[in-house]
Coordinates of C-alpha atoms and ligand atoms in Angstrom, one line a residue:
M144 CA 0.0 0.0 0.0
R145 CA 1.3 3.5 -0.9
E146 CA 3.1 5.1 2.1
F147 CA 1.4 8.5 2.6
P148 CA 2.5 11.2 5.1
L149 CA -0.1 11.9 7.8
T150 CA -2.4 14.8 7.1
L151 CA -2.7 17.6 9.7
S152 CA -6.1 16.3 10.7
Q153 CA -4.9 12.7 11.0
F154 CA -1.9 13.8 13.1
I155 CA -4.1 15.9 15.4
I156 CA -6.6 13.1 15.9
Q157 CA -3.7 10.7 16.7
S158 CA -2.1 13.2 19.1
Q159 CA -5.5 13.9 20.7
A160 CA -5.7 10.2 21.5
A161 CA -2.9 10.8 23.9
Y162 CA -5.2 13.1 25.9
P163 CA -8.2 11.0 27.0
G164 CA -9.9 14.1 28.3
A165 CA -9.5 15.9 25.0
T166 CA -12.8 17.2 23.6
G167 CA -11.6 17.6 20.0
E168 CA -12.3 21.3 20.3
F169 CA -8.6 22.1 20.5
S170 CA -7.8 19.8 17.6
S171 CA -10.4 21.5 15.5
L172 CA -9.0 24.9 16.4
L173 CA -5.7 24.0 14.9
T174 CA -7.4 22.7 11.8
Q175 CA -9.1 26.1 11.4
I176 CA -5.6 27.8 11.6
G177 CA -4.8 25.6 8.6
L178 CA -7.9 26.8 6.8
V179 CA -6.8 30.5 7.3
G180 CA -3.4 29.5 5.9
K181 CA -5.0 28.1 2.7
L182 CA -7.1 31.3 2.3
I183 CA -4.1 33.6 2.6
A184 CA -1.8 31.4 0.5
Q185 CA -4.4 31.5 -2.3
D186 CA -4.5 35.3 -2.2
L187 CA -0.7 35.6 -2.1
R188 CA -0.3 33.3 -5.1
R189 CA -2.3 35.9 -7.1
A190 CA -1.3 39.0 -5.2
G191 CA 0.5 40.5 -8.2
L192 CA -2.6 39.9 -10.4
I193 CA -5.5 41.0 -8.2
N194 CA -5.7 44.5 -6.7
I195 CA -4.8 43.6 -3.1
L196 CA -1.3 45.1 -3.1
G197 CA -0.4 48.6 -1.9
A198 CA -1.4 50.3 1.3
T199 CA -4.9 51.1 2.4
G200 CA -3.5 54.4 3.7
D201 CA -4.8 53.5 7.2
T202 CA -2.4 53.0 10.0
N203 CA -2.7 50.3 12.7
V204 CA -2.3 50.6 16.4
Q205 CA 1.4 50.6 16.0
G206 CA 1.2 53.7 13.7
E207 CA 2.4 51.5 10.8
T208 CA 0.9 51.8 7.4
V209 CA -1.6 49.0 6.9
K210 CA -1.2 47.1 3.6
K211 CA -4.4 45.7 2.1
L212 CA -3.3 42.1 2.6
D213 CA -2.8 42.8 6.4
M214 CA -6.5 43.6 6.6
I215 CA -7.5 40.7 4.4
A216 CA -5.5 38.3 6.5
N217 CA -6.9 39.8 9.7
D218 CA -10.5 39.5 8.4
D219 CA -9.9 35.9 7.4
F220 CA -8.8 35.0 11.0
V221 CA -11.8 36.9 12.5
R222 CA -14.3 35.4 10.1
V223 CA -13.1 31.8 10.4
F224 CA -12.9 31.9 14.2
Q225 CA -15.9 34.1 15.0
S226 CA -18.1 31.3 13.6
S227 CA -15.9 28.4 14.7
G228 CA -17.4 27.9 18.2
Y229 CA -13.9 27.2 19.6
V230 CA -12.9 30.7 20.9
C231 CA -14.3 33.3 23.2
A232 CA -11.8 36.1 22.4
L233 CA -9.6 37.2 19.4
A234 CA -6.7 39.7 19.7
S235 CA -4.7 40.9 16.7
E236 CA -1.8 43.2 15.8
E237 CA -4.3 44.8 13.4
M238 CA -7.0 45.5 15.9
E239 CA -6.6 48.1 18.7
K240 CA -9.2 46.2 20.8
P241 CA -9.9 42.5 21.1
V242 CA -13.0 40.9 19.6
F243 CA -15.1 39.2 22.4
L244 CA -17.7 36.8 21.1
P245 CA -21.1 37.8 22.5
G246 CA -22.7 35.4 25.1
N247 CA -25.3 34.2 22.6
W248 CA -22.7 33.2 20.0
P249 CA -21.2 29.7 19.7
R250 CA -18.1 30.2 21.9
G251 CA -15.3 28.0 23.1
K252 CA -12.8 28.0 26.0
Y253 CA -9.8 29.3 23.9
M254 CA -8.5 32.8 23.3
L255 CA -6.5 33.3 20.0
L256 CA -3.9 36.1 19.7
F257 CA -2.3 36.6 16.3
D258 CA -0.2 38.6 13.9
P259 CA -2.2 37.9 10.8
L260 CA 0.5 39.0 8.3
D261 CA 4.0 39.0 9.6
G262 CA 6.6 40.7 7.3
S263 CA 4.0 42.8 5.6
S264 CA 6.7 45.1 4.1
N265 CA 7.4 42.1 1.9
T266 CA 3.9 42.1 0.4
D267 CA 4.7 43.9 -2.8
N268 CA 8.0 42.2 -3.7
N269 CA 7.1 38.5 -3.5
M270 CA 9.3 37.9 -0.5
P271 CA 8.3 35.5 2.3
L272 CA 5.4 36.3 4.7
G273 CA 4.0 34.6 7.7
A274 CA 1.4 34.6 10.4
I275 CA 2.0 33.9 14.1
F276 CA -0.6 32.6 16.6
S277 CA -0.7 32.0 20.3
V278 CA -3.5 30.2 22.1
L279 CA -4.6 30.7 25.8
K280 CA -7.3 28.9 27.7
Y281 CA -10.2 30.7 29.3
D282 CA -12.2 28.4 31.6
R283 CA -14.1 30.7 33.8
T284 CA -17.8 30.3 33.7
D285 CA -18.9 33.1 36.0
R286 CA -18.1 35.9 33.6
L287 CA -17.1 36.7 30.0
P288 CA -13.4 37.4 29.2
T289 CA -12.0 40.9 29.2
E290 CA -8.9 42.4 27.7
A291 CA -7.0 41.7 31.0
D292 CA -7.6 37.9 30.5
L293 CA -5.6 38.1 27.3
I294 CA -2.5 39.7 28.9
R295 CA -0.7 36.7 30.3
R296 CA 2.8 35.3 30.6
G297 CA 4.1 33.2 27.7
T298 CA 4.4 30.2 30.0
E299 CA 0.5 30.1 30.1
Q300 CA 0.2 29.4 26.4
V301 CA -1.5 26.1 25.5
A302 CA -0.5 26.2 21.8
A303 CA 1.7 28.4 19.6
G304 CA 2.6 28.3 16.0
Y305 CA 3.1 30.0 12.7
L306 CA 2.1 29.9 9.0
L307 CA 5.0 30.5 6.6
Y308 CA 4.1 31.6 3.1
G309 CA 7.4 30.8 1.3
S310 CA 8.2 28.6 -1.7
S311 CA 5.6 26.4 0.0
T312 CA 3.0 27.1 2.6
M313 CA 3.8 25.5 6.0
L314 CA 2.1 25.3 9.4
V315 CA 4.5 24.7 12.3
Y316 CA 3.1 24.4 15.9
T317 CA 3.7 23.1 19.4
V318 CA 1.3 22.1 22.2
G319 CA 4.2 21.5 24.5
Q320 CA 5.1 18.1 23.2
G321 CA 7.7 19.1 20.6
V322 CA 7.5 21.0 17.4
Y323 CA 5.8 19.6 14.2
G324 CA 5.8 21.1 10.7
F325 CA 3.2 20.4 8.0
T326 CA 3.6 21.4 4.3
L327 CA 0.5 22.3 2.2
E328 CA 0.1 20.0 -0.8
P329 CA -1.9 22.4 -3.0
G330 CA -3.0 19.6 -5.3
I331 CA -5.1 18.0 -2.6
G332 CA -5.5 21.0 -0.3
E333 CA -4.1 19.1 2.7
Y334 CA -1.2 19.9 5.0
L335 CA 1.1 16.8 5.2
L336 CA 3.5 16.1 8.1
S337 CA 6.9 17.0 6.7
H338 CA 9.0 17.9 9.8
E339 CA 8.6 15.6 12.8
R340 CA 10.0 16.8 16.2
I341 CA 12.0 19.7 14.9
K342 CA 15.3 20.1 16.9
I343 CA 17.3 23.3 16.5
P344 CA 21.1 22.9 16.4
D345 CA 22.8 23.9 19.7
K346 CA 25.0 26.4 17.8
G347 CA 24.6 28.0 14.4
K348 CA 26.6 30.1 12.0
V349 CA 23.9 32.5 10.8
Y350 CA 22.6 35.7 12.3
A351 CA 19.5 37.6 11.3
T352 CA 19.1 41.2 12.2
N353 CA 18.5 44.6 10.6
E354 CA 22.0 46.0 10.8
G355 CA 20.7 49.4 9.7
N356 CA 19.8 49.9 13.4
Y357 CA 23.3 49.1 14.7
S358 CA 24.1 52.7 15.7
K359 CA 21.0 52.7 18.0
W360 CA 21.9 49.6 19.9
S361 CA 23.5 49.3 23.4
E362 CA 27.3 48.9 23.5
G363 CA 26.9 45.2 24.6
T364 CA 24.7 44.4 21.6
K365 CA 27.1 46.1 19.2
K366 CA 30.0 44.1 20.7
Y367 CA 28.0 40.9 20.3
L368 CA 27.3 41.5 16.7
D369 CA 30.9 42.5 16.1
S370 CA 32.0 39.3 17.7
L371 CA 30.1 37.3 15.1
K372 CA 32.2 38.9 12.3
V373 CA 35.6 38.0 13.7
N374 CA 37.5 35.8 11.3
D375 CA 38.2 32.7 13.5
K376 CA 37.7 29.3 11.9
A377 CA 38.2 27.5 15.3
T378 CA 35.0 29.1 16.6
G379 CA 33.1 28.9 13.3
R380 CA 33.3 32.6 12.7
P381 CA 32.5 34.8 10.8
Y382 CA 28.8 34.0 10.8
S383 CA 26.7 34.6 7.7
G384 CA 24.1 37.4 7.7
R385 CA 20.6 36.4 6.4
Y386 CA 17.7 38.8 7.0
S387 CA 14.3 38.6 5.2
G388 CA 12.3 41.2 6.9
C389 CA 9.9 38.4 8.1
L390 CA 10.4 37.1 11.6
V391 CA 8.6 33.8 10.7
A392 CA 10.9 33.1 7.7
D393 CA 14.1 34.0 9.6
V394 CA 13.2 32.0 12.7
H395 CA 12.1 29.0 10.5
R396 CA 15.5 29.1 8.8
L397 CA 17.2 29.1 12.3
L398 CA 14.9 26.3 13.6
L399 CA 16.2 24.0 10.9
G400 CA 19.8 25.2 10.5
G401 CA 20.7 27.0 13.7
G402 CA 21.8 30.5 14.5
I403 CA 20.3 33.6 16.1
Y404 CA 17.7 36.3 15.2
L405 CA 17.9 39.5 17.1
Y406 CA 15.7 42.6 17.2
P407 CA 17.3 44.5 20.1
G408 CA 16.0 47.4 22.0
E409 CA 17.3 50.8 20.9
V410 CA 18.5 53.8 22.8
D411 CA 15.3 55.7 22.2
K412 CA 13.1 52.5 22.0
P413 CA 14.4 50.2 24.8
E414 CA 11.4 48.0 24.4
G415 CA 12.3 47.2 20.8
K416 CA 9.8 46.7 18.0
L417 CA 8.3 43.1 18.2
R418 CA 5.1 42.5 20.2
L419 CA 5.3 40.2 23.2
L420 CA 1.9 38.5 23.2
Y421 CA 1.5 37.5 19.6
E422 CA 5.0 37.5 18.2
A423 CA 7.7 36.9 20.8
N424 CA 5.8 34.6 23.1
P425 CA 4.6 32.1 20.5
M426 CA 8.0 32.1 18.6
A427 CA 9.8 31.7 22.0
W428 CA 7.8 28.6 23.0
I429 CA 8.3 27.0 19.6
V430 CA 12.1 27.6 19.7
E431 CA 12.3 26.4 23.4
Q432 CA 10.3 23.3 22.5
A433 CA 12.9 22.6 19.7
G434 CA 15.7 22.9 22.2
G435 CA 16.7 26.6 21.7
K436 CA 16.3 29.7 23.7
A437 CA 14.5 33.0 23.6
S438 CA 15.6 36.0 25.6
A439 CA 14.7 39.7 26.0
G440 CA 18.4 40.2 26.7
T441 CA 18.2 40.0 30.5
S442 CA 15.3 37.6 31.0
R443 CA 13.6 34.6 29.4
I444 CA 10.9 35.8 27.0
L445 CA 8.3 33.4 28.3
E446 CA 8.6 34.9 31.8
V447 CA 8.4 38.5 30.8
E448 CA 5.5 40.1 32.7
A449 CA 2.8 41.2 30.2
K450 CA 1.2 44.6 31.1
K451 CA -0.4 45.7 27.8
L452 CA -2.0 43.9 24.9
H453 CA 0.4 45.4 22.3
Q454 CA 3.4 45.5 24.5
R455 CA 6.8 45.4 22.7
V456 CA 9.9 43.5 23.8
P457 CA 13.5 43.1 22.6
L458 CA 14.0 39.6 21.1
F459 CA 17.1 37.4 20.9
I460 CA 16.0 33.9 19.7
G461 CA 17.6 30.8 18.3
S462 CA 20.3 28.3 19.1
R463 CA 21.0 27.9 22.8
H464 CA 24.7 28.6 22.6
D465 CA 24.2 31.7 20.4
V466 CA 21.4 33.3 22.6
E467 CA 23.5 32.6 25.7
Q468 CA 26.5 34.3 24.0
A469 CA 24.3 37.3 23.2
E470 CA 23.1 37.6 26.8
T471 CA 26.7 37.5 28.1
Y472 CA 27.6 40.6 26.0
I473 CA 24.3 42.4 26.7
Q474 CA 24.7 41.8 30.4
G475 CA 28.3 43.1 30.3
R476 CA 29.7 39.7 31.3
A477 CA 31.8 39.1 28.1
Ligands
AFP3 P1 6.0 44.2 9.4 O1 5.0 43.1 9.5 O2 5.5 45.5 9.9 O3 6.7 44.2 8.1 O4 7.1 43.9 10.6 C1 7.8 42.6 10.4 C2 8.5 42.4 11.7 O5 7.6 42.5 12.8 C3 9.2 41.1 11.7 O6 8.6 40.1 11.0 C4 10.6 41.4 11.1 O7 11.6 40.6 11.5 C5 10.8 42.9 11.5 O8 9.5 43.4 11.9 C6 11.3 43.7 10.4 O9 11.5 45.0 11.0 P2 12.5 46.0 10.3 O10 11.9 46.3 8.9 O11 12.5 47.2 11.2 O12 13.8 45.3 10.1

């Protein structure tokens, strides 16, 4: 009989069997993420042909120009999950306030936080894009959730993952039992298991960062990046620079090949650019589950105290050795 890789649904059902108490609601939530991925991948394949490129002229809560595809991706997430019956709250980079499903709507015990289109500056030039999601559980029955219920530490996530729209469309996620990657087979419209138990190399030879910001970094961060450029074969240096402008694409590369991605704080923006709840936390959990590390420079990302929904945080993420090296320089211990 032909050997066929497991589909996402088959894998989730098999994994669910390991949780006797599982209701299937959680499994279906992950399948719905896959649906959103198919919808956006479809739009991206034709982006140059249909009028969804260019900016809407609006700006999002971050004051960034919103490109049409950002809003299409955001609407796809909201539309799919509003009618799914699996969630009770949705929070997005593109929405100042969360969406709370009304009491009379089909609701579930999960809250979904997401960046619907990561790397949106790549929209017009056919470079990689992604989406990042984080799932929290809400099991109170005495009241509906509020914004405060969404603002939780990364250690409280029950699932985290990303969609990568690259040469192929991938869904990569963890529920705390390792990291699994699925590749969309467009011919049959199914995600097939392609990367089982992803393990990030303990040390890499690639760094991903926007060096245009170098002059705004702390002395420790500058010294760290300078150290990666020293010509010393014994320690595998110099590293190669690879930066796509899309966190998902850059971290995916590191997850498979090792290395470090850094978006440091800056002198006038110590909190950095990336958002804690729906970018750093989910990517941090995935990388830790793959054996890597994710730091804000002086603390573990997953333990950073969240205070605001769109809170920003510096991010150093990737191979354990590389992140620890970065921390040594940043903390002045090098
Ligand atoms: P956009 O989605 O606004 O393009 O931001 C993408 C991102 O959050 C992350 O995916 C990139 O690694 C980083 O920002 C790129 O930021 P710079 O353009 O400042 O390097």
